[in-house]
Every structure is written in structure tokens, then in C-alpha cells.
PDB file of C-alpha atoms and ligand atoms in Angstrom:
ATOM      1  CA  UNK R  17      -0.238   0.144   0.373  1.00 81.00           C
ATOM      2  CA  UNK R  18       1.498   3.645  -0.973  1.00 91.00           C
ATOM      3  CA  UNK R  19       1.331   5.842   2.121  1.00 94.00           C
ATOM      4  CA  UNK R  20       0.486   9.093   0.951  1.00 96.00           C
ATOM      5  CA  UNK R  21       1.372  12.541   2.914  1.00 97.00           C
ATOM      6  CA  UNK R  22      -0.234  16.268   1.660  1.00 97.00           C
ATOM      7  CA  UNK R  23       2.666  19.066   2.530  1.00 98.00           C
ATOM      8  CA  UNK R  24       1.431  22.082   2.962  1.00 97.00           C
ATOM      9  CA  UNK R  25       1.796  25.503   4.559  1.00 95.00           C
ATOM     10  CA  UNK R  26       1.431  29.327   3.611  1.00 94.00           C
ATOM     11  CA  UNK R  27       2.240  30.943   0.972  1.00 95.00           C
ATOM     12  CA  UNK R  28       6.370  31.486   1.217  1.00 96.00           C
ATOM     13  CA  UNK R  29       6.871  28.617   3.955  1.00 96.00           C
ATOM     14  CA  UNK R  30       9.340  26.513   2.053  1.00 97.00           C
ATOM     15  CA  UNK R  31       6.824  23.677   1.145  1.00 97.00           C
ATOM     16  CA  UNK R  32       9.082  23.746  -2.643  1.00 97.00           C
ATOM     17  CA  UNK R  33      11.919  23.118  -0.350  1.00 97.00           C
ATOM     18  CA  UNK R  34      11.057  20.342   1.474  1.00 98.00           C
ATOM     19  CA  UNK R  35       9.036  18.742  -1.567  1.00 98.00           C
ATOM     20  CA  UNK R  36      12.517  19.263  -2.831  1.00 97.00           C
ATOM     21  CA  UNK R  37      14.049  17.190  -0.347  1.00 97.00           C
ATOM     22  CA  UNK R  38      11.980  14.178   0.048  1.00 97.00           C
ATOM     23  CA  UNK R  39      12.425  14.059  -4.122  1.00 96.00           C
ATOM     24  CA  UNK R  40      16.053  13.466  -3.767  1.00 94.00           C
ATOM     25  CA  UNK R  41      15.079  10.961  -0.639  1.00 92.00           C
ATOM     26  CA  UNK R  42      13.289   8.752  -2.613  1.00 92.00           C
ATOM     27  CA  UNK R  43       9.435  10.091  -2.377  1.00 95.00           C
ATOM     28  CA  UNK R  44       7.994  11.556  -5.221  1.00 97.00           C
ATOM     29  CA  UNK R  45       5.638  14.567  -5.017  1.00 98.00           C
ATOM     30  CA  UNK R  46       2.633  15.842  -6.964  1.00 98.00           C
ATOM     31  CA  UNK R  47       3.169  19.694  -6.998  1.00 97.00           C
ATOM     32  CA  UNK R  48      -0.457  20.862  -7.085  1.00 96.00           C
ATOM     33  CA  UNK R  49       0.260  24.637  -8.125  1.00 93.00           C
ATOM     34  CA  UNK R  50       2.362  22.946 -10.939  1.00 96.00           C
ATOM     35  CA  UNK R  51      -0.446  20.085 -12.254  1.00 96.00           C
ATOM     36  CA  UNK R  52      -3.504  23.482 -11.561  1.00 95.00           C
ATOM     37  CA  UNK R  53      -1.747  25.479 -14.121  1.00 94.00           C
ATOM     38  CA  UNK R  54      -1.202  22.806 -16.835  1.00 95.00           C
ATOM     39  CA  UNK R  55      -4.614  21.945 -16.334  1.00 95.00           C
ATOM     40  CA  UNK R  56      -6.390  25.077 -15.928  1.00 95.00           C
ATOM     41  CA  UNK R  57      -4.418  25.516 -19.417  1.00 92.00           C
ATOM     42  CA  UNK R  58      -5.619  22.298 -20.704  1.00 92.00           C
ATOM     43  CA  UNK R  59      -8.974  20.824 -19.334  1.00 94.00           C
ATOM     44  CA  UNK R  60     -12.234  21.570 -21.379  1.00 94.00           C
ATOM     45  CA  UNK R  61     -14.309  21.432 -19.032  1.00 96.00           C
ATOM     46  CA  UNK R  62     -12.037  24.103 -16.414  1.00 96.00           C
ATOM     47  CA  UNK R  63     -11.825  26.405 -19.371  1.00 96.00           C
ATOM     48  CA  UNK R  64     -15.541  26.104 -20.171  1.00 96.00           C
ATOM     49  CA  UNK R  65     -16.541  26.913 -16.751  1.00 97.00           C
ATOM     50  CA  UNK R  66     -14.081  29.109 -16.282  1.00 97.00           C
ATOM     51  CA  UNK R  67     -15.142  31.502 -19.267  1.00 96.00           C
ATOM     52  CA  UNK R  68     -18.851  30.775 -18.303  1.00 96.00           C
ATOM     53  CA  UNK R  69     -18.083  32.440 -15.136  1.00 96.00           C
ATOM     54  CA  UNK R  70     -14.782  34.950 -16.219  1.00 96.00           C
ATOM     55  CA  UNK R  71     -15.879  35.674 -20.050  1.00 96.00           C
ATOM     56  CA  UNK R  72     -13.608  35.151 -23.022  1.00 96.00           C
ATOM     57  CA  UNK R  73     -11.530  36.974 -21.696  1.00 96.00           C
ATOM     58  CA  UNK R  74     -10.107  34.860 -19.122  1.00 96.00           C
ATOM     59  CA  UNK R  75      -8.477  32.639 -22.066  1.00 95.00           C
ATOM     60  CA  UNK R  76      -7.173  35.760 -23.947  1.00 90.00           C
ATOM     61  CA  UNK R  77      -5.153  34.800 -26.670  1.00 87.00           C
ATOM     62  CA  UNK R  78      -5.427  31.203 -25.844  1.00 87.00           C
ATOM     63  CA  UNK R  79      -3.628  31.656 -22.505  1.00 89.00           C
ATOM     64  CA  UNK R  80      -5.284  31.997 -19.079  1.00 93.00           C
ATOM     65  CA  UNK R  81      -5.282  35.565 -18.216  1.00 95.00           C
ATOM     66  CA  UNK R  82      -3.841  35.383 -14.773  1.00 93.00           C
ATOM     67  CA  UNK R  83      -4.146  38.680 -13.360  1.00 93.00           C
ATOM     68  CA  UNK R  84      -7.237  38.512 -13.971  1.00 95.00           C
ATOM     69  CA  UNK R  85      -8.042  35.081 -12.581  1.00 95.00           C
ATOM     70  CA  UNK R  86      -6.033  36.704  -9.115  1.00 93.00           C
ATOM     71  CA  UNK R  87      -7.635  39.791  -9.281  1.00 93.00           C
ATOM     72  CA  UNK R  88     -10.397  38.011  -9.232  1.00 95.00           C
ATOM     73  CA  UNK R  89     -10.161  35.452  -6.293  1.00 93.00           C
ATOM     74  CA  UNK R  90      -7.814  36.783  -4.284  1.00 88.00           C
ATOM     75  CA  UNK R  91      -9.530  39.165  -1.710  1.00 79.00           C
ATOM     76  CA  UNK R  92     -12.617  38.124  -2.225  1.00 89.00           C
ATOM     77  CA  UNK R  93     -14.071  34.521  -0.435  1.00 90.00           C
ATOM     78  CA  UNK R  94     -17.091  33.881  -2.160  1.00 94.00           C
ATOM     79  CA  UNK R  95     -15.258  34.227  -5.540  1.00 95.00           C
ATOM     80  CA  UNK R  96     -12.538  31.783  -4.537  1.00 93.00           C
ATOM     81  CA  UNK R  97     -14.475  29.223  -3.684  1.00 93.00           C
ATOM     82  CA  UNK R  98     -16.226  29.752  -7.148  1.00 96.00           C
ATOM     83  CA  UNK R  99     -12.582  28.892  -8.705  1.00 96.00           C
ATOM     84  CA  UNK R 100     -11.835  26.532  -6.468  1.00 94.00           C
ATOM     85  CA  UNK R 101     -15.058  24.473  -7.161  1.00 95.00           C
ATOM     86  CA  UNK R 102     -14.074  24.579 -10.482  1.00 96.00           C
ATOM     87  CA  UNK R 103     -10.737  23.433 -10.462  1.00 96.00           C
ATOM     88  CA  UNK R 104     -10.121  21.116  -7.681  1.00 94.00           C
ATOM     89  CA  UNK R 105     -12.193  18.486  -8.551  1.00 95.00           C
ATOM     90  CA  UNK R 106     -10.096  17.878 -11.871  1.00 96.00           C
ATOM     91  CA  UNK R 107      -7.194  18.387  -9.505  1.00 96.00           C
ATOM     92  CA  UNK R 108      -7.969  15.353  -7.191  1.00 96.00           C
ATOM     93  CA  UNK R 109      -8.888  13.275 -10.304  1.00 96.00           C
ATOM     94  CA  UNK R 110      -5.836  14.179 -11.730  1.00 97.00           C
ATOM     95  CA  UNK R 111      -3.588  13.272  -8.212  1.00 97.00           C
ATOM     96  CA  UNK R 112      -5.942   9.842  -8.503  1.00 96.00           C
ATOM     97  CA  UNK R 113      -4.433   9.054 -11.550  1.00 97.00           C
ATOM     98  CA  UNK R 114      -0.929   9.885 -10.449  1.00 97.00           C
ATOM     99  CA  UNK R 115      -1.130   7.929  -7.427  1.00 96.00           C
ATOM    100  CA  UNK R 116      -2.221   5.094  -9.514  1.00 96.00           C
ATOM    101  CA  UNK R 117       0.613   5.379 -11.760  1.00 95.00           C
ATOM    102  CA  UNK R 118       3.080   5.785  -8.371  1.00 95.00           C
ATOM    103  CA  UNK R 119       1.772   2.423  -6.662  1.00 92.00           C
ATOM    104  CA  UNK R 120       5.440   1.016  -6.784  1.00 92.00           C
ATOM    105  CA  UNK R 121       6.365   4.002  -4.208  1.00 93.00           C
ATOM    106  CA  UNK R 122       5.785   3.222  -0.660  1.00 93.00           C
ATOM    107  CA  UNK R 123       5.345   6.650  -0.045  1.00 95.00           C
ATOM    108  CA  UNK R 124       4.275   9.424  -2.001  1.00 97.00           C
ATOM    109  CA  UNK R 125       3.281  13.282  -1.365  1.00 97.00           C
ATOM    110  CA  UNK R 126       0.876  16.153  -2.819  1.00 97.00           C
ATOM    111  CA  UNK R 127       2.196  19.031  -1.944  1.00 97.00           C
ATOM    112  CA  UNK R 128      -0.407  22.235  -1.848  1.00 96.00           C
ATOM    113  CA  UNK R 129      -0.698  25.711  -0.082  1.00 93.00           C
ATOM    114  CA  UNK R 130      -4.276  24.976   0.403  1.00 92.00           C
ATOM    115  CA  UNK R 131      -4.628  21.200   1.287  1.00 94.00           C
ATOM    116  CA  UNK R 132      -6.769  21.581   3.638  1.00 92.00           C
ATOM    117  CA  UNK R 133      -9.616  24.419   2.574  1.00 88.00           C
ATOM    118  CA  UNK R 134      -9.666  22.341  -0.778  1.00 89.00           C
ATOM    119  CA  UNK R 135     -10.256  19.689   1.266  1.00 89.00           C
ATOM    120  CA  UNK R 136      -7.072  17.148  -0.114  1.00 92.00           C
ATOM    121  CA  UNK R 137      -6.289  16.625   3.459  1.00 92.00           C
ATOM    122  CA  UNK R 138      -9.018  13.664   3.396  1.00 92.00           C
ATOM    123  CA  UNK R 139      -6.684  12.368   0.585  1.00 92.00           C
ATOM    124  CA  UNK R 140      -3.971  11.766   1.830  1.00 96.00           C
ATOM    125  CA  UNK R 141      -2.868   9.668   5.495  1.00 95.00           C
ATOM    126  CA  UNK R 142      -1.061  12.563   6.895  1.00 95.00           C
ATOM    127  CA  UNK R 143      -0.573  16.096   6.263  1.00 96.00           C
ATOM    128  CA  UNK R 144       2.409  18.189   7.140  1.00 97.00           C
ATOM    129  CA  UNK R 145       3.083  21.133   7.448  1.00 97.00           C
ATOM    130  CA  UNK R 146       5.747  23.329   6.898  1.00 97.00           C
ATOM    131  CA  UNK R 147       5.803  26.015   8.863  1.00 96.00           C
ATOM    132  CA  UNK R 148       7.039  29.804   9.167  1.00 95.00           C
ATOM    133  CA  UNK R 149       6.479  32.847  10.852  1.00 94.00           C
ATOM    134  CA  UNK R 150       4.317  35.083   8.927  1.00 94.00           C
ATOM    135  CA  UNK R 151       6.435  37.552   8.809  1.00 95.00           C
ATOM    136  CA  UNK R 152       9.797  35.386   7.062  1.00 96.00           C
ATOM    137  CA  UNK R 153       7.218  33.999   4.935  1.00 96.00           C
ATOM    138  CA  UNK R 154       6.022  37.634   3.658  1.00 97.00           C
ATOM    139  CA  UNK R 155       9.505  38.749   3.482  1.00 97.00           C
ATOM    140  CA  UNK R 156      10.797  35.437   0.780  1.00 97.00           C
ATOM    141  CA  UNK R 157       7.675  35.732  -1.220  1.00 97.00           C
ATOM    142  CA  UNK R 158       8.245  39.490  -1.467  1.00 98.00           C
ATOM    143  CA  UNK R 159      11.861  38.826  -2.651  1.00 97.00           C
ATOM    144  CA  UNK R 160      11.492  35.628  -4.561  1.00 96.00           C
ATOM    145  CA  UNK R 161       8.171  36.980  -6.629  1.00 96.00           C
ATOM    146  CA  UNK R 162       9.569  40.450  -6.548  1.00 97.00           C
ATOM    147  CA  UNK R 163       6.229  42.185  -5.637  1.00 96.00           C
ATOM    148  CA  UNK R 164       5.064  44.247  -3.640  1.00 97.00           C
ATOM    149  CA  UNK R 165       3.803  43.635   0.478  1.00 97.00           C
ATOM    150  CA  UNK R 166       0.156  44.787  -0.289  1.00 96.00           C
ATOM    151  CA  UNK R 167       0.272  41.360  -2.914  1.00 95.00           C
ATOM    152  CA  UNK R 168       1.484  38.862  -0.796  1.00 96.00           C
ATOM    153  CA  UNK R 169      -0.882  40.418   2.063  1.00 96.00           C
ATOM    154  CA  UNK R 170      -3.592  39.841   0.211  1.00 93.00           C
ATOM    155  CA  UNK R 171      -2.850  36.433  -0.729  1.00 93.00           C
ATOM    156  CA  UNK R 172      -1.925  35.324   3.094  1.00 94.00           C
ATOM    157  CA  UNK R 173      -5.567  36.723   3.777  1.00 92.00           C
ATOM    158  CA  UNK R 174      -6.786  34.465   1.118  1.00 89.00           C
ATOM    159  CA  UNK R 175      -4.991  31.294   3.312  1.00 90.00           C
ATOM    160  CA  UNK R 176      -6.648  29.824   6.278  1.00 91.00           C
ATOM    161  CA  UNK R 177      -3.654  31.184   9.091  1.00 90.00           C
ATOM    162  CA  UNK R 178      -1.057  28.622   9.700  1.00 88.00           C
ATOM    163  CA  UNK R 179      -1.712  28.617  13.591  1.00 87.00           C
ATOM    164  CA  UNK R 180      -5.009  26.972  12.266  1.00 90.00           C
ATOM    165  CA  UNK R 181      -2.938  24.621  10.018  1.00 91.00           C
ATOM    166  CA  UNK R 182      -0.684  23.509  12.685  1.00 90.00           C
ATOM    167  CA  UNK R 183      -3.284  22.102  14.767  1.00 90.00           C
ATOM    168  CA  UNK R 184      -4.720  19.917  11.989  1.00 92.00           C
ATOM    169  CA  UNK R 185      -1.103  19.021  10.952  1.00 95.00           C
ATOM    170  CA  UNK R 186       0.322  15.121  12.030  1.00 95.00           C
ATOM    171  CA  UNK R 187       3.873  16.707  11.195  1.00 96.00           C
ATOM    172  CA  UNK R 188       5.235  19.743  11.696  1.00 96.00           C
ATOM    173  CA  UNK R 189       8.297  21.181  10.156  1.00 97.00           C
ATOM    174  CA  UNK R 190       9.916  24.373  10.796  1.00 97.00           C
ATOM    175  CA  UNK R 191      11.384  26.210   7.994  1.00 97.00           C
ATOM    176  CA  UNK R 192      12.222  29.538  10.247  1.00 96.00           C
ATOM    177  CA  UNK R 193      15.814  29.717   8.729  1.00 94.00           C
ATOM    178  CA  UNK R 194      17.518  28.546  11.675  1.00 96.00           C
ATOM    179  CA  UNK R 195      16.137  25.090  12.436  1.00 97.00           C
ATOM    180  CA  UNK R 196      18.021  22.542  10.204  1.00 97.00           C
ATOM    181  CA  UNK R 197      15.443  21.135   7.812  1.00 97.00           C
ATOM    182  CA  UNK R 198      17.204  17.791   6.311  1.00 96.00           C
ATOM    183  CA  UNK R 199      16.750  15.925  10.205  1.00 97.00           C
ATOM    184  CA  UNK R 200      12.990  17.091  10.384  1.00 97.00           C
ATOM    185  CA  UNK R 201      12.194  15.884   6.676  1.00 97.00           C
ATOM    186  CA  UNK R 202      14.382  12.671   8.091  1.00 95.00           C
ATOM    187  CA  UNK R 203      12.174  12.377  10.522  1.00 95.00           C
ATOM    188  CA  UNK R 204       8.979  12.143   8.872  1.00 95.00           C
ATOM    189  CA  UNK R 205      10.063   9.745   6.385  1.00 94.00           C
ATOM    190  CA  UNK R 206      11.486   7.556   9.096  1.00 92.00           C
ATOM    191  CA  UNK R 207       8.406   7.864  10.952  1.00 92.00           C
ATOM    192  CA  UNK R 208       6.381   6.889   8.247  1.00 91.00           C
ATOM    193  CA  UNK R 209       8.285   3.849   6.826  1.00 85.00           C
ATOM    194  CA  UNK R 210       9.636   2.295  10.048  1.00 79.00           C
ATOM    195  CA  UNK R 211       8.773  -1.115   8.171  1.00 66.00           C
ATOM    196  CA  UNK R 212       8.391  -0.414   4.850  1.00 72.00           C
ATOM    197  CA  UNK R 213      11.408   0.389   1.984  1.00 71.00           C
ATOM    198  CA  UNK R 214      10.810   3.698   1.281  1.00 69.00           C
ATOM    199  CA  UNK R 215      12.585   4.339  -1.575  1.00 71.00           C
ATOM    200  CA  UNK R 216      10.470   4.972  -4.834  1.00 76.00           C
ATOM    201  CA  UNK R 217      12.131   2.511  -7.381  1.00 65.00           C
ATOM    202  CA  UNK R 218      13.240   4.471 -10.583  1.00 59.00           C
ATOM    203  CA  UNK R 219      12.007   3.615 -13.710  1.00 52.00           C
ATOM    204  CA  UNK R 220      15.688   2.431 -14.525  1.00 48.00           C
ATOM    205  CA  UNK R 221      16.167   0.281 -11.346  1.00 47.00           C
ATOM    206  CA  UNK R 222      12.331  -0.893 -12.184  1.00 46.00           C
ATOM    207  CA  UNK R 223      13.552  -1.922 -15.663  1.00 46.00           C
ATOM    208  CA  UNK R 224      16.981  -2.367 -16.112  1.00 43.00           C
ATOM    209  CA  UNK R 225      18.585  -1.829 -19.545  1.00 43.00           C
ATOM    210  CA  UNK R 226      15.400  -0.330 -20.488  1.00 37.00           C
ATOM    211  CA  UNK R 227      17.178   2.903 -21.617  1.00 36.00           C
ATOM    212  CA  UNK R 228      20.475   1.123 -23.166  1.00 31.00           C
TER     213      UNK R 228
HETATM  214  C1  COD Q   3      -5.135  32.725  -9.446  1.00 73.85           C
HETATM  215  C2  COD Q   3      -3.316  32.218 -10.080  1.00 73.85           C
HETATM  216  C3  COD Q   3      -3.635  32.247 -11.610  1.00 73.85           C
HETATM  217  C4  COD Q   3      -2.715  33.839  -9.597  1.00 73.85           C
HETATM  218  O1  COD Q   3      -1.257  33.079 -10.146  1.00 73.85           O
HETATM  219  P1  COD Q   3      -0.138  33.524  -9.764  1.00 73.85           P
HETATM  220  O2  COD Q   3       1.190  33.552 -10.770  1.00 73.85           O
HETATM  221  O3  COD Q   3       0.017  35.453  -9.964  1.00 73.85           O
HETATM  222  O4  COD Q   3       0.611  33.103  -9.020  1.00 73.85           O
HETATM  223  P2  COD Q   3       1.448  31.980  -8.188  1.00 73.85           P
HETATM  224  O5  COD Q   3       0.541  30.844  -9.097  1.00 73.85           O
HETATM  225  O6  COD Q   3       1.960  31.635  -8.136  1.00 73.85           O
HETATM  226  O7  COD Q   3       0.683  32.195  -6.608  1.00 73.85           O
HETATM  227  C5  COD Q   3       0.997  32.446  -5.666  1.00 73.85           C
HETATM  228  C6  COD Q   3       0.665  31.693  -4.300  1.00 73.85           C
HETATM  229  O8  COD Q   3      -0.457  31.920  -4.120  1.00 73.85           O
HETATM  230  C7  COD Q   3      -1.675  31.234  -3.619  1.00 73.85           C
HETATM  231  N1  COD Q   3      -3.045  30.635  -4.612  1.00 73.85           N
HETATM  232  C8  COD Q   3      -3.042  29.892  -5.351  1.00 73.85           C
HETATM  233  N2  COD Q   3      -4.017  29.514  -5.651  1.00 73.85           N
HETATM  234  C9  COD Q   3      -4.874  30.081  -4.269  1.00 73.85           C
HETATM  235  C10 COD Q   3      -5.927  29.896  -4.217  1.00 73.85           C
HETATM  236  N3  COD Q   3      -7.206  29.107  -5.052  1.00 73.85           N
HETATM  237  N4  COD Q   3      -6.216  29.824  -3.049  1.00 73.85           N
HETATM  238  C11 COD Q   3      -5.468  30.402  -2.330  1.00 73.85           C
HETATM  239  N5  COD Q   3      -4.282  30.373  -2.228  1.00 73.85           N
HETATM  240  C12 COD Q   3      -3.500  30.174  -3.576  1.00 73.85           C
HETATM  241  C13 COD Q   3      -0.645  29.645  -2.907  1.00 73.85           C
HETATM  242  O9  COD Q   3       0.090  29.956  -1.869  1.00 73.85           O
HETATM  243  C14 COD Q   3       0.418  29.833  -4.577  1.00 73.85           C
HETATM  244  O10 COD Q   3       1.616  29.662  -4.660  1.00 73.85           O
HETATM  245  C15 COD Q   3      -3.019  30.843 -10.213  1.00 73.85           C
HETATM  246  O11 COD Q   3      -2.195  30.582  -8.982  1.00 73.85           O
HETATM  247  C16 COD Q   3      -4.493  29.596 -10.415  1.00 73.85           C
HETATM  248  O12 COD Q   3      -4.147  29.068 -11.359  1.00 73.85           O
HETATM  249  N6  COD Q   3      -4.694  29.674  -8.850  1.00 73.85           N
HETATM  250  C17 COD Q   3      -5.689  28.600  -8.909  1.00 73.85           C
HETATM  251  C18 COD Q   3      -5.458  26.829  -9.180  1.00 73.85           C
HETATM  252  C19 COD Q   3      -4.637  26.465  -7.608  1.00 73.85           C
HETATM  253  O13 COD Q   3      -6.351  26.440  -6.659  1.00 73.85           O
HETATM  254  N7  COD Q   3      -3.776  26.774  -7.379  1.00 73.85           N
HETATM  255  C20 COD Q   3      -3.861  26.026  -5.841  1.00 73.85           C
HETATM  256  C21 COD Q   3      -2.989  24.693  -5.366  1.00 73.85           C
HETATM  257  S1  COD Q   3      -4.296  23.844  -5.911  1.00 73.85           S
HETATM  258  N1  ATP Q   4      15.077  27.456   4.924  1.00 73.85           N
HETATM  259  C1  ATP Q   4      15.073  29.058   3.769  1.00 73.85           C
HETATM  260  N2  ATP Q   4      16.079  29.605   4.705  1.00 73.85           N
HETATM  261  C2  ATP Q   4      16.366  30.953   2.763  1.00 73.85           C
HETATM  262  N3  ATP Q   4      15.375  30.819   2.326  1.00 73.85           N
HETATM  263  C3  ATP Q   4      14.405  29.893   2.040  1.00 73.85           C
HETATM  264  C4  ATP Q   4      14.119  29.167   2.944  1.00 73.85           C
HETATM  265  N4  ATP Q   4      13.107  28.195   2.725  1.00 73.85           N
HETATM  266  C5  ATP Q   4      12.690  28.782   1.334  1.00 73.85           C
HETATM  267  N5  ATP Q   4      13.699  29.510   1.361  1.00 73.85           N
HETATM  268  C6  ATP Q   4      13.053  30.517   0.227  1.00 73.85           C
HETATM  269  O1  ATP Q   4      11.906  31.228   0.281  1.00 73.85           O
HETATM  270  C7  ATP Q   4      10.931  31.143  -0.743  1.00 73.85           C
HETATM  271  C8  ATP Q   4       9.541  30.458  -0.790  1.00 73.85           C
HETATM  272  O2  ATP Q   4       9.996  29.301  -0.096  1.00 73.85           O
HETATM  273  P1  ATP Q   4       9.349  28.013  -1.144  1.00 73.85           P
HETATM  274  O3  ATP Q   4       9.227  28.341  -2.958  1.00 73.85           O
HETATM  275  O4  ATP Q   4       9.495  26.751  -0.875  1.00 73.85           O
HETATM  276  O5  ATP Q   4       7.978  28.374  -0.436  1.00 73.85           O
HETATM  277  P2  ATP Q   4       6.451  27.513  -1.302  1.00 73.85           P
HETATM  278  O6  ATP Q   4       6.052  27.076   0.392  1.00 73.85           O
HETATM  279  O7  ATP Q   4       6.538  26.651  -1.469  1.00 73.85           O
HETATM  280  O8  ATP Q   4       5.289  29.282  -1.543  1.00 73.85           O
HETATM  281  P3  ATP Q   4       4.590  29.412  -2.676  1.00 73.85           P
HETATM  282  O9  ATP Q   4       2.954  28.596  -1.730  1.00 73.85           O
HETATM  283  O10 ATP Q   4       4.586  30.767  -2.095  1.00 73.85           O
HETATM  284  O11 ATP Q   4       4.317  28.437  -3.528  1.00 73.85           O
HETATM  285  C9  ATP Q   4      12.223  30.437  -2.139  1.00 73.85           C
HETATM  286  O12 ATP Q   4      12.669  31.556  -2.703  1.00 73.85           O
HETATM  287  C10 ATP Q   4      13.140  29.852  -1.016  1.00 73.85           C
HETATM  288  O13 ATP Q   4      14.355  29.500  -1.543  1.00 73.85           O
END
């Protein structure tokens, strides 16, 4: 049986860094942000429903009009729920398909900033929260995306607070820039994989010679 872990935490907490470490340690991770963007660009049902909601402009030039969608959802909880209701069921289905393709892996992950808000916590066996103080998260996101504080704060406010998320997590990884990360990530894997060999065999190791 494959153990599914959810990796969550607010904007700028360091989920991508933790997911990268998990992957290096042999745990493949489904990155919801990346996959939801792929689906939003390619899935005809999402396209149809977003156009129904926001007009043709939301796919101006064939591409998702990200600023338009962002200004529609961030700052309005009702709008965010509507858009999530269009995109997230497709992400859930896609994640299930992805898990089916990774049944050889004892542990897989799903990374999402809004794992709990989106109801994805029910899709996983354990929730790992990446925690950093809000001020640190805001500073990181401003620097990473070269955006003003106000924009980051609006997104922070559109997500469940990390204090609330903490209470719903099975594991908390502190990524405050001081506490070492690698031992904490290893600790989670060790705790989950007490009786299993957690490494996901790569294609080459599964089918030696296939690429030769
Ligand atoms: C709204 C969009 C167009 C904004 O794009 P933009 O390039 O400006 O920002 P980016 O995608 O880098 O998002 C920055 C951060 O905003 C937060 N965020 C994104 N979508 C959401 C959401 N629906 N609810 C709360 N926070 C969100 C995340 O922390 C994310 O990392 C884009 O995020 C999107 O298509 N979101 C809908 C898909 C989704 O729900 N993704 C979240 C993971 S399932
Ligand atoms: N421990 C750390 N020390 C220094 N910089 C860090 C640390 N952790 C993360 N960062 C940096 O902070 C930024 C945010 O981290 P990351 O992209 O992993 O966050 P995230 O939780 O995935 O954010 P988002 O929800 O916005 O996608 C990145 O530029 C990353 O390199």
C-alpha cells in the first residue's frame, strides 16, 4: 500500500524546498500548483466553466489570463470558493491517476498551499505542515516573486492561518531559516516508514536496461 502524505503551509513557508528534499530522498511529490496550472490550461471543462464565469477574456490569446483570475479570487472568499470548485475536483481526479501510476512507491506526496482548505487532506494519510513565521513568509515571497508586500499580504489573508493549519497537521516541519530542515524531513520519513523500504524505485532500477 502506498502511504500518501500532504505537504502544506502558507505562501512562502518553504513547501517547494521540502518537496524537493523529499524527492531527493526517494519520495515523489505531486505539486498541485504546477498540475493545477497545467489543467487550467488544458482541461476543456475547466476552460468552459471559467469562461462561463469570467468571459472569454479569461483565456485571452488562448492562455489563462492570470492577473485577471488573481484579481478576481484574491480578496473575495466567495469568488475563491467558486473558482476552487471549478478547478479542484479536476486536480483531485488527476492526483488519483498520478497515484495509480506510482503504486510501486511506498510513500508519495501531494504539495498544496491550500491542502486543508481545498479538502485534499481527506485524500492523504498524513498531513505535513511546513511552518515559518508570517513575517518570514512575507519577506521570502516578496523577494522570490519581486512583488510588493500588499500583494503578498492579500494572498496570505486568502489562506487559512498557519496557526490553524498547525492544529490539523500530523507533523510540523519548522522552516524558520534557523532550524535545520534535512533532519526534520528525514524524521517524518523515518516515522512513516518504520516497516517499509520507502525508496521509490526509479524506472531504470525497475526495468534495468530499458534505456540501454
Ligand atoms: C490565481 C492564479 C492565476 C495566480 O497566479 P500567479 O502566477 O499570480 O500566482 P501563483 O500561481 O504563483 O500563486 C502564488 C501563491 O498564491 C497562492 N494561491 C494560488 N491559488 C490559490 C487559491 N486558489 N487559494 C489560495 N491561495 C492560492 C499559493 O500560495 C501560491 O503558491 C494561480 O495561482 C491559479 O491559477 N490558481 C488556481 C489554482 C489553484 O487553486 N492553485 C493552488 C494549488 S491547488
Ligand atoms: N530555510 C530557508 N532559508 C532561506 N530561504 C528559504 C528557506 N526556505 C525557503 N526559502 C526561500 O523562500 C522562498 C519561498 O520558498 P518556497 O518557494 O519553497 O515556498 P512555498 O511554500 O512553496 O511558497 P508558495 O506557496 O508561494 O509556492 C523561495 O525563494 C525559497 O528559496
